[in-house]
Amino acid sequence: MASYLLRRLLVTFPTLLGVSVLVFLSLHLAPGDPALVMLGPKATATSLEALRTELGLDRPLHVQYLRWIGGVVSGDWGRSIQLRAGVLPLVWERFQATLILAVVAMIVAVGIGIALGVASAVVAGSLLDRTAITTTLIGYSLPPFFLGIVLQVVLGLRMGWFPVTGMYPAGGGDFGDLLTHLVLPAVTLAAGIGALLARMTRATMLEVLRQDYVRTAQAKGLTRRVVVLQHAFRNALIPILTIVGLQTGYVLGGAVLVEQVFSWPGIGTLAINAILARDFPLVQGVTLMVAGTYVFTNLLTDVAYTLVDPRISYQ
Amino acid sequence: MKQRRRFLILLAAMAAGAWAFAQPGSQIVIGLQAEPVTLDVAQLSDYNSSRTAMPMFEGLVRFADGSTDVEPALAERWDVSDDGLVYTFYLRPGVTFHDGTPVNAEAVEFSFERQTDPAHPYHDTGTFPYAEFTLGNIASIEVVDDLTVRLTLRENFAPFLSNLGMHAAALVSPTAVMASGADFSENPVGAGPYRFVSWRRGVEVVLERNPDYWRVTPQVERLIYRPIVEDQARLAALEAGEVDLAVNLPPDDLPRLRSDARFTFAEQAGMHTWYVVFNVTKEPFDDARVRQAVAYAIDRQAIVDAVLGGTGVLAKNFLPPVVWGYTEDVPEYPYDPERARELLAEAGYPDGFEVEFWVPASGSGMQQPVAMGTVIQDYLSRVGIEATIQQFEWGTYLDRVIVPLDSADTVPAMFQMSWIGDNGDPDNFLYILLSGDQFPPFGFNLGFYANPEVDAILREARTTSDHDARVTLYEEAQRLIMADMPVVPVDHETQIVIHRTGIEGFVPHPTGVFRFEKVEVSAP
Amino acid sequence: MSAGPRALRGAPGPVGPSGGGAGIPGGEPGAPVDGAPAPRGRRAFWRAILGEPVAAVSFVILAVFVLAALLAPWLGLPDPVRGSLIDRLQPPLTPGHLLGTDEFGRDLLSRVVWGARVSLAVGFAAVGIAVVIGVTLGLVSGYLGGRFDFWTQRVVDMLMAFPYILLALMIVAILGPGLMNTMLAISIAGVPYYVRIARSSALTLRKREFVEAAEAAGAGPVRILLRHVLSNSLSPIVVAATLDVGWMIMAAAGMSFLGLGAQPPQAEWGVMLSNGRQFLRVAPWVSLVPGTMIFLVVLTLNLLGDRLRDLLDPRMVGR
């Protein structure tokens, strides 16, 4: 187990390294001179030359990459052109907000999705099942930005039940404030993933329920509850975990849109502004942070497998 | 007595612990359009930054409430030499910056030279977009004594005193700049009615009142600025009570808010012009007839009524009516597509032409740029001019349209721009925006319009001291400009600030900054 | 950003500790078409799809959208990019404007129909590009194996380390905003997904008798890939692609929503929804109409995709 984890961890590094190369190249693949992009058309030849030297753009590409990655490792992620501040503090502060939103949305999605999927599979073909299927299909087909807008107006403004923007009341607030501010964005973000999870769970459960050992267990006279939860669900868990792990990436991505709708001070709003302003150091920082998280989550998912099903580690 | 009461308030606040909610009536939450870029008063160039930063700073003089008349501020009084070249300012004694250091003549010298002198040891603590415009005419600064400073100008310049009321002429604490360096923009220290508390990126900027402010003791204890980029989200936040005061709400929602007793409107005719710039160095807009045709082709009144929902007034002239020297005795351009087609035919474009039209996604003073651009595009297509809209983010946009003459071919034939007056002087519109001396990077004549006759008048007007003579000169300039039509002025925006009823005494300032030192609030 | 989660239904995903191949139940690559109980013949196939009422209704709705989009210029609709400011923000059922008008007085029905042209075209084209590139790389990679396979998979690993939308955003950052660039970005971001599907198919099929027989008979690799491997991997690819079209439409609309996609005055559903937001309180239909259209198309595509999967890949239990 330990050696598997170690091996898995070792495999992560090349991926991260590759990711960093891609992120780095994104700046250098962009049409035009990065220095010109930074200075704009007002640039003079001298200021361009000075900036190129300052940024090390006159060096060979691999030297530039090593310098940048060296900076990244030692905590110097460069300076945002537009916001005139260090990239790492900017990204880190916003990232925490996104993480809170993503984790809560994921918990909501997993909880509701799996419960609905299991329940639906158990009563397959019934009215409840069909209602659940329809609901999840709708949830899955609704563009999240559209759902967010509707929730904001109906539940936030018409009903006045939840705050509609931001993460805390102005001036800061406590944990309770955070929770109420989380409701609408988290539900918006969770809807699609929850629906997908419900569908996957249902399909997997149906598959498992058809297996011989489940039939055997039922034949042995175990209660349906025990059969479903202890035998079937346990075995359905691995594919479900897979989906959960994969969707984490989409939660992080989907957060961008939801943040925009609810003015959530996360990394998404930061990313959009950085891209629109062609603030490349910041774009690099944001993408690196998110991709790193994604790789790390995949690692966690794999570890979770080994816990659920020890056989996997021997592959 | 006053001291003691302050002490009691402090005690009470400490006792309350979580004072954010202990006294909800003593704070105002402001919904900004975007995150401030900098809080360094010398580096400001956008509304979101200046609205947040300006309450922390003050200069030698300032604009009076609700007007651009100059009144004493950190300088009690001043003398001007007969030739208009030497200004001597006498500072108010006993005033300190928020860090406790004194406001003195050296601070004036430091604040100005930091911006204008490339050899100044703290010149590298920022970029100063308004330095040249505001302070460029100062030849020398002389510290006479601790509280007396003498400024000598290069040439007689009529609007100089008005310039000193602008943000770039506000005083910063030299001690704080030396301590923070480039990070001064995140740790601003001035001598204004409010002082800096915290800035959480993307979340909020918090200011608290300066109990030692010399003019009054501000009533509202805290100001919290929250960036809410989406107009609808800002509106939602205002309606949900999450912000107390907001600007730039969707025009179509205003009638509904107006009839809602929970909200109060504070309005101010704008020192603002929204216009379409022609790149006159390129075909087809090198021909005045084509430019006039565009003016005739666009139903500007309909844009003001429908798209802007009456949040602006039709621009009959480039200069806004609130600026002195304004005249309506200029060539008029009513909506007349027939006339537009005739002019196009005369100019050799009977079938119209295709043209690129740049539009920012948003931007300070740009109102509804995409919607307005789309309508203009539509009107133009009706006379055969097919405009292709290209959208940019504001920062990128400015970078691309503010270019020197030798890069004029990179600027499209048509693009949108707006100007918000800085000091209430006609020079601040006509000379900077339309004089042949003011091509970028020196000024903001972005379309490279140059008419020698206009240039001569504008130059004479800015060095003439006699007010009536200046009025006559500017009236003549306006007539010539509107005949040449180097830009199509569309509207002058009315500043509409909507706040919670219960906030008393908020008066929008023509320059667009917010002032809170005389504002009082009652519980929501 | 855009859009919801991307399903991995009917296709093996990049799952499992080995980073690929572990597959979810029933996600094994499609069996040879001959071996599957899929109905034979085109007519039988269609009859099977449309035999189910939900799928039939979905098909009809989708067909209406596609037809309307194709025939837009001949439907006698008002100009989609020109309106009269006097008629702005008219509610639905206003005479002459069945679905009402937008903030410029442009007819919403017309804009929705013309928008369908853009949104559907972008959705299908983006999937098409992703499928062609991804499947080619995946088949070759799986069939050849060796060093080519190794490096292709490492690149795919890296691309997959980016959340889909972030990857699309990065590509737009490089190419610049705009509808074409957005379409390219979302299709490039979709490529790794198809590489994985096609590769797993090729890996399994490579060992099958009929492929080995063809090799023994002296068939060249291109012929084997096209005739034997590709034709037998089609089912999972077709299912995945169908489900993906809706997703791509949503992604493109999301990019436009953020101002990175289509530019005014073009009628595109994402842009319409985004602009309509400004009038949500006074004229909700301006955003509800395009929002509903996106929803309907994605929903019908999902329903059809599900039905297709049930038919082509029956071991993946769907609905």
PDB file of C-alpha atoms in Angstrom, chain C residues 81-287:
ATOM      1  CA  VAL C  81     -29.519  42.254 -36.347  1.00  0.00           C
ATOM      2  CA  ARG C  82     -31.713  45.224 -37.079  1.00  0.00           C
ATOM      3  CA  GLY C  83     -34.514  46.565 -34.995  1.00  0.00           C
ATOM      4  CA  SER C  84     -36.343  49.707 -34.188  1.00  0.00           C
ATOM      5  CA  LEU C  85     -35.684  51.286 -30.838  1.00  0.00           C
ATOM      6  CA  ILE C  86     -39.355  52.200 -30.592  1.00  0.00           C
ATOM      7  CA  ASP C  87     -40.187  48.499 -30.446  1.00  0.00           C
ATOM      8  CA  ARG C  88     -37.654  47.612 -27.792  1.00  0.00           C
ATOM      9  CA  LEU C  89     -38.414  45.136 -25.029  1.00  0.00           C
ATOM     10  CA  GLN C  90     -41.829  44.155 -26.320  1.00  0.00           C
ATOM     11  CA  PRO C  91     -43.189  41.115 -24.473  1.00  0.00           C
ATOM     12  CA  PRO C  92     -43.878  37.808 -26.234  1.00  0.00           C
ATOM     13  CA  LEU C  93     -47.091  37.518 -28.263  1.00  0.00           C
ATOM     14  CA  THR C  94     -46.831  41.136 -29.355  1.00  0.00           C
ATOM     15  CA  PRO C  95     -48.278  41.302 -32.878  1.00  0.00           C
ATOM     16  CA  GLY C  96     -45.430  40.817 -35.307  1.00  0.00           C
ATOM     17  CA  HIS C  97     -43.085  39.586 -32.586  1.00  0.00           C
ATOM     18  CA  LEU C  98     -44.148  36.152 -31.430  1.00  0.00           C
ATOM     19  CA  LEU C  99     -41.383  35.858 -28.838  1.00  0.00           C
ATOM     20  CA  GLY C 100     -41.104  39.579 -28.183  1.00  0.00           C
ATOM     21  CA  THR C 101     -38.144  41.851 -28.869  1.00  0.00           C
ATOM     22  CA  ASP C 102     -34.812  42.574 -27.260  1.00  0.00           C
ATOM     23  CA  GLU C 103     -33.243  45.799 -26.051  1.00  0.00           C
ATOM     24  CA  PHE C 104     -32.731  47.064 -29.577  1.00  0.00           C
ATOM     25  CA  GLY C 105     -36.191  46.120 -30.762  1.00  0.00           C
ATOM     26  CA  ARG C 106     -34.859  43.135 -32.668  1.00  0.00           C
ATOM     27  CA  ASP C 107     -37.264  40.265 -33.154  1.00  0.00           C
ATOM     28  CA  LEU C 108     -36.407  37.509 -30.701  1.00  0.00           C
ATOM     29  CA  LEU C 109     -37.902  34.707 -32.773  1.00  0.00           C
ATOM     30  CA  SER C 110     -35.719  35.699 -35.665  1.00  0.00           C
ATOM     31  CA  ARG C 111     -32.671  35.997 -33.438  1.00  0.00           C
ATOM     32  CA  VAL C 112     -33.327  32.620 -31.877  1.00  0.00           C
ATOM     33  CA  VAL C 113     -33.628  30.978 -35.293  1.00  0.00           C
ATOM     34  CA  TRP C 114     -30.525  32.681 -36.642  1.00  0.00           C
ATOM     35  CA  GLY C 115     -28.830  31.948 -33.351  1.00  0.00           C
ATOM     36  CA  ALA C 116     -29.649  28.265 -33.801  1.00  0.00           C
ATOM     37  CA  ARG C 117     -27.594  28.378 -36.968  1.00  0.00           C
ATOM     38  CA  VAL C 118     -24.595  29.629 -35.055  1.00  0.00           C
ATOM     39  CA  SER C 119     -25.002  27.551 -31.908  1.00  0.00           C
ATOM     40  CA  LEU C 120     -25.770  24.281 -33.682  1.00  0.00           C
ATOM     41  CA  ALA C 121     -23.037  24.803 -36.218  1.00  0.00           C
ATOM     42  CA  VAL C 122     -20.530  25.528 -33.471  1.00  0.00           C
ATOM     43  CA  GLY C 123     -21.655  22.511 -31.462  1.00  0.00           C
ATOM     44  CA  PHE C 124     -21.463  20.062 -34.345  1.00  0.00           C
ATOM     45  CA  ALA C 125     -18.292  21.513 -35.831  1.00  0.00           C
ATOM     46  CA  ALA C 126     -16.493  21.524 -32.490  1.00  0.00           C
ATOM     47  CA  VAL C 127     -17.386  17.903 -31.887  1.00  0.00           C
ATOM     48  CA  GLY C 128     -16.459  17.038 -35.456  1.00  0.00           C
ATOM     49  CA  ILE C 129     -13.007  18.545 -35.147  1.00  0.00           C
ATOM     50  CA  ALA C 130     -12.437  16.928 -31.768  1.00  0.00           C
ATOM     51  CA  VAL C 131     -13.589  13.537 -33.054  1.00  0.00           C
ATOM     52  CA  VAL C 132     -11.456  13.598 -36.185  1.00  0.00           C
ATOM     53  CA  ILE C 133      -8.271  14.615 -34.412  1.00  0.00           C
ATOM     54  CA  GLY C 134      -8.896  12.620 -31.258  1.00  0.00           C
ATOM     55  CA  VAL C 135      -9.982   9.403 -32.941  1.00  0.00           C
ATOM     56  CA  THR C 136      -7.127   9.464 -35.425  1.00  0.00           C
ATOM     57  CA  LEU C 137      -4.562   9.960 -32.701  1.00  0.00           C
ATOM     58  CA  GLY C 138      -6.241   7.431 -30.430  1.00  0.00           C
ATOM     59  CA  LEU C 139      -6.517   4.691 -33.032  1.00  0.00           C
ATOM     60  CA  VAL C 140      -2.990   5.101 -34.260  1.00  0.00           C
ATOM     61  CA  SER C 141      -1.694   5.314 -30.735  1.00  0.00           C
ATOM     62  CA  GLY C 142      -3.576   2.230 -29.563  1.00  0.00           C
ATOM     63  CA  TYR C 143      -2.803   0.213 -32.667  1.00  0.00           C
ATOM     64  CA  LEU C 144       0.873   1.053 -32.975  1.00  0.00           C
ATOM     65  CA  GLY C 145       1.643   1.086 -29.294  1.00  0.00           C
ATOM     66  CA  GLY C 146       5.281   1.627 -28.382  1.00  0.00           C
ATOM     67  CA  ARG C 147       6.943   4.981 -28.136  1.00  0.00           C
ATOM     68  CA  PHE C 148       4.319   6.876 -30.129  1.00  0.00           C
ATOM     69  CA  ASP C 149       1.641   5.561 -27.826  1.00  0.00           C
ATOM     70  CA  PHE C 150       3.655   6.385 -24.738  1.00  0.00           C
ATOM     71  CA  TRP C 151       4.248  10.015 -25.663  1.00  0.00           C
ATOM     72  CA  THR C 152       0.762  10.588 -26.980  1.00  0.00           C
ATOM     73  CA  GLN C 153      -0.619   9.328 -23.711  1.00  0.00           C
ATOM     74  CA  ARG C 154       1.690  11.540 -21.675  1.00  0.00           C
ATOM     75  CA  VAL C 155       0.498  14.602 -23.594  1.00  0.00           C
ATOM     76  CA  VAL C 156      -3.090  13.498 -23.130  1.00  0.00           C
ATOM     77  CA  ASP C 157      -2.417  13.059 -19.415  1.00  0.00           C
ATOM     78  CA  MET C 158      -1.182  16.600 -19.217  1.00  0.00           C
ATOM     79  CA  LEU C 159      -4.057  18.052 -21.168  1.00  0.00           C
ATOM     80  CA  MET C 160      -6.411  16.126 -18.954  1.00  0.00           C
ATOM     81  CA  ALA C 161      -4.802  17.683 -15.917  1.00  0.00           C
ATOM     82  CA  PHE C 162      -6.545  20.888 -16.905  1.00  0.00           C
ATOM     83  CA  PRO C 163     -10.212  21.179 -16.195  1.00  0.00           C
ATOM     84  CA  TYR C 164     -11.814  21.245 -19.603  1.00  0.00           C
ATOM     85  CA  ILE C 165     -12.967  24.817 -19.420  1.00  0.00           C
ATOM     86  CA  LEU C 166      -9.695  26.083 -18.107  1.00  0.00           C
ATOM     87  CA  LEU C 167      -7.990  24.522 -21.081  1.00  0.00           C
ATOM     88  CA  ALA C 168     -10.468  26.213 -23.401  1.00  0.00           C
ATOM     89  CA  LEU C 169      -9.875  29.498 -21.580  1.00  0.00           C
ATOM     90  CA  MET C 170      -6.130  29.105 -21.966  1.00  0.00           C
ATOM     91  CA  ILE C 171      -6.492  28.482 -25.674  1.00  0.00           C
ATOM     92  CA  VAL C 172      -8.730  31.528 -26.045  1.00  0.00           C
ATOM     93  CA  ALA C 173      -6.118  33.500 -24.124  1.00  0.00           C
ATOM     94  CA  ILE C 174      -3.617  32.530 -26.783  1.00  0.00           C
ATOM     95  CA  LEU C 175      -5.862  32.879 -29.831  1.00  0.00           C
ATOM     96  CA  GLY C 176      -7.851  35.868 -28.596  1.00  0.00           C
ATOM     97  CA  PRO C 177     -11.611  36.108 -28.023  1.00  0.00           C
ATOM     98  CA  GLY C 178     -14.056  35.427 -30.852  1.00  0.00           C
ATOM     99  CA  LEU C 179     -16.527  32.813 -32.027  1.00  0.00           C
ATOM    100  CA  MET C 180     -14.160  30.868 -34.281  1.00  0.00           C
ATOM    101  CA  ASN C 181     -11.434  30.818 -31.662  1.00  0.00           C
ATOM    102  CA  THR C 182     -13.889  29.693 -29.029  1.00  0.00           C
ATOM    103  CA  MET C 183     -15.013  26.855 -31.248  1.00  0.00           C
ATOM    104  CA  LEU C 184     -11.419  25.829 -31.876  1.00  0.00           C
ATOM    105  CA  ALA C 185     -10.634  26.083 -28.194  1.00  0.00           C
ATOM    106  CA  ILE C 186     -13.473  23.883 -27.024  1.00  0.00           C
ATOM    107  CA  SER C 187     -12.776  21.316 -29.712  1.00  0.00           C
ATOM    108  CA  ILE C 188      -9.065  21.164 -28.938  1.00  0.00           C
ATOM    109  CA  ALA C 189      -9.928  20.846 -25.270  1.00  0.00           C
ATOM    110  CA  GLY C 190     -12.200  17.944 -26.220  1.00  0.00           C
ATOM    111  CA  VAL C 191      -9.547  16.041 -28.169  1.00  0.00           C
ATOM    112  CA  PRO C 192      -7.999  14.085 -25.255  1.00  0.00           C
ATOM    113  CA  TYR C 193     -11.409  12.656 -24.443  1.00  0.00           C
ATOM    114  CA  TYR C 194     -11.686  11.033 -27.885  1.00  0.00           C
ATOM    115  CA  VAL C 195      -8.064   9.939 -27.908  1.00  0.00           C
ATOM    116  CA  ARG C 196      -8.843   7.928 -24.805  1.00  0.00           C
ATOM    117  CA  ILE C 197     -12.013   6.357 -26.194  1.00  0.00           C
ATOM    118  CA  ALA C 198     -10.476   5.432 -29.539  1.00  0.00           C
ATOM    119  CA  ARG C 199      -7.275   4.173 -28.004  1.00  0.00           C
ATOM    120  CA  SER C 200      -9.028   1.768 -25.661  1.00  0.00           C
ATOM    121  CA  SER C 201     -11.038   0.429 -28.582  1.00  0.00           C
ATOM    122  CA  ALA C 202      -7.947  -0.030 -30.668  1.00  0.00           C
ATOM    123  CA  LEU C 203      -6.108  -1.704 -27.819  1.00  0.00           C
ATOM    124  CA  THR C 204      -8.807  -4.319 -27.392  1.00  0.00           C
ATOM    125  CA  LEU C 205      -9.434  -4.819 -31.070  1.00  0.00           C
ATOM    126  CA  ARG C 206      -5.786  -5.231 -31.921  1.00  0.00           C
ATOM    127  CA  LYS C 207      -5.854  -8.610 -30.238  1.00  0.00           C
ATOM    128  CA  ARG C 208      -9.079  -9.779 -31.884  1.00  0.00           C
ATOM    129  CA  GLU C 209      -8.989 -12.599 -34.428  1.00  0.00           C
ATOM    130  CA  PHE C 210     -10.441 -10.655 -37.317  1.00  0.00           C
ATOM    131  CA  VAL C 211      -7.746  -8.023 -37.012  1.00  0.00           C
ATOM    132  CA  GLU C 212      -5.028 -10.571 -36.730  1.00  0.00           C
ATOM    133  CA  ALA C 213      -6.507 -12.409 -39.705  1.00  0.00           C
ATOM    134  CA  ALA C 214      -6.443  -9.242 -41.760  1.00  0.00           C
ATOM    135  CA  GLU C 215      -2.840  -8.651 -40.759  1.00  0.00           C
ATOM    136  CA  ALA C 216      -1.959 -12.181 -41.752  1.00  0.00           C
ATOM    137  CA  ALA C 217      -3.663 -11.603 -45.090  1.00  0.00           C
ATOM    138  CA  GLY C 218      -1.195  -8.809 -45.653  1.00  0.00           C
ATOM    139  CA  ALA C 219      -3.466  -5.779 -45.223  1.00  0.00           C
ATOM    140  CA  GLY C 220      -1.591  -2.512 -44.627  1.00  0.00           C
ATOM    141  CA  PRO C 221      -1.926  -0.681 -41.321  1.00  0.00           C
ATOM    142  CA  VAL C 222      -4.024   2.157 -42.784  1.00  0.00           C
ATOM    143  CA  ARG C 223      -6.466  -0.296 -44.284  1.00  0.00           C
ATOM    144  CA  ILE C 224      -6.659  -2.286 -41.064  1.00  0.00           C
ATOM    145  CA  LEU C 225      -7.217   0.843 -39.011  1.00  0.00           C
ATOM    146  CA  LEU C 226      -9.969   2.123 -41.250  1.00  0.00           C
ATOM    147  CA  ARG C 227     -11.699  -1.078 -42.301  1.00  0.00           C
ATOM    148  CA  HIS C 228     -11.414  -3.125 -39.184  1.00  0.00           C
ATOM    149  CA  VAL C 229     -10.497  -1.090 -36.156  1.00  0.00           C
ATOM    150  CA  LEU C 230     -12.374   2.148 -36.813  1.00  0.00           C
ATOM    151  CA  SER C 231     -15.550   0.561 -38.076  1.00  0.00           C
ATOM    152  CA  ASN C 232     -15.704  -1.612 -35.012  1.00  0.00           C
ATOM    153  CA  SER C 233     -14.995   1.223 -32.565  1.00  0.00           C
ATOM    154  CA  LEU C 234     -17.718   3.426 -33.970  1.00  0.00           C
ATOM    155  CA  SER C 235     -20.456   2.737 -31.448  1.00  0.00           C
ATOM    156  CA  PRO C 236     -18.845   4.229 -28.349  1.00  0.00           C
ATOM    157  CA  ILE C 237     -17.521   7.126 -30.408  1.00  0.00           C
ATOM    158  CA  VAL C 238     -20.905   7.906 -31.927  1.00  0.00           C
ATOM    159  CA  VAL C 239     -22.592   7.740 -28.552  1.00  0.00           C
ATOM    160  CA  ALA C 240     -19.989   9.929 -26.905  1.00  0.00           C
ATOM    161  CA  ALA C 241     -20.092  12.423 -29.765  1.00  0.00           C
ATOM    162  CA  THR C 242     -23.870  12.727 -29.684  1.00  0.00           C
ATOM    163  CA  LEU C 243     -23.852  13.422 -25.979  1.00  0.00           C
ATOM    164  CA  ASP C 244     -20.994  15.821 -26.529  1.00  0.00           C
ATOM    165  CA  VAL C 245     -22.729  18.072 -29.050  1.00  0.00           C
ATOM    166  CA  GLY C 246     -25.079  19.385 -26.383  1.00  0.00           C
ATOM    167  CA  TRP C 247     -22.189  19.848 -24.059  1.00  0.00           C
ATOM    168  CA  MET C 248     -20.182  21.770 -26.619  1.00  0.00           C
ATOM    169  CA  ILE C 249     -23.147  24.032 -27.340  1.00  0.00           C
ATOM    170  CA  MET C 250     -23.350  24.770 -23.646  1.00  0.00           C
ATOM    171  CA  ALA C 251     -19.601  25.363 -23.449  1.00  0.00           C
ATOM    172  CA  ALA C 252     -19.648  27.759 -26.394  1.00  0.00           C
ATOM    173  CA  ALA C 253     -22.608  29.607 -24.909  1.00  0.00           C
ATOM    174  CA  GLY C 254     -20.733  29.806 -21.630  1.00  0.00           C
ATOM    175  CA  MET C 255     -17.689  31.307 -23.307  1.00  0.00           C
ATOM    176  CA  SER C 256     -19.918  33.836 -25.058  1.00  0.00           C
ATOM    177  CA  PHE C 257     -21.618  34.518 -21.745  1.00  0.00           C
ATOM    178  CA  LEU C 258     -18.239  35.570 -20.409  1.00  0.00           C
ATOM    179  CA  GLY C 259     -17.644  37.806 -23.408  1.00  0.00           C
ATOM    180  CA  LEU C 260     -15.024  35.529 -24.947  1.00  0.00           C
ATOM    181  CA  GLY C 261     -17.137  34.029 -27.723  1.00  0.00           C
ATOM    182  CA  ALA C 262     -19.438  35.513 -30.344  1.00  0.00           C
ATOM    183  CA  GLN C 263     -19.354  39.296 -30.732  1.00  0.00           C
ATOM    184  CA  PRO C 264     -22.306  41.652 -31.268  1.00  0.00           C
ATOM    185  CA  PRO C 265     -24.486  42.003 -33.189  1.00  0.00           C
ATOM    186  CA  GLN C 266     -24.280  38.322 -34.066  1.00  0.00           C
ATOM    187  CA  ALA C 267     -27.239  36.317 -32.856  1.00  0.00           C
ATOM    188  CA  GLU C 268     -25.741  33.561 -30.743  1.00  0.00           C
ATOM    189  CA  TRP C 269     -27.595  32.023 -27.835  1.00  0.00           C
ATOM    190  CA  GLY C 270     -24.901  32.585 -25.247  1.00  0.00           C
ATOM    191  CA  VAL C 271     -24.497  36.235 -26.180  1.00  0.00           C
ATOM    192  CA  MET C 272     -28.268  36.716 -26.229  1.00  0.00           C
ATOM    193  CA  LEU C 273     -28.570  35.202 -22.781  1.00  0.00           C
ATOM    194  CA  SER C 274     -25.709  37.291 -21.493  1.00  0.00           C
ATOM    195  CA  ASN C 275     -27.118  40.555 -22.893  1.00  0.00           C
ATOM    196  CA  GLY C 276     -30.612  39.686 -21.762  1.00  0.00           C
ATOM    197  CA  ARG C 277     -29.377  39.468 -18.216  1.00  0.00           C
ATOM    198  CA  GLN C 278     -29.234  43.237 -18.159  1.00  0.00           C
ATOM    199  CA  PHE C 279     -33.005  43.307 -18.521  1.00  0.00           C
ATOM    200  CA  LEU C 280     -33.817  40.374 -16.319  1.00  0.00           C
ATOM    201  CA  ARG C 281     -36.048  42.335 -14.009  1.00  0.00           C
ATOM    202  CA  VAL C 282     -37.917  44.427 -16.549  1.00  0.00           C
ATOM    203  CA  ALA C 283     -38.006  42.071 -19.529  1.00  0.00           C
ATOM    204  CA  PRO C 284     -37.182  38.541 -18.407  1.00  0.00           C
ATOM    205  CA  TRP C 285     -38.066  37.004 -21.760  1.00  0.00           C
ATOM    206  CA  VAL C 286     -34.975  38.512 -23.399  1.00  0.00           C
ATOM    207  CA  SER C 287     -32.826  36.078 -21.435  1.00  0.00           C
TER     208      SER C 287
END
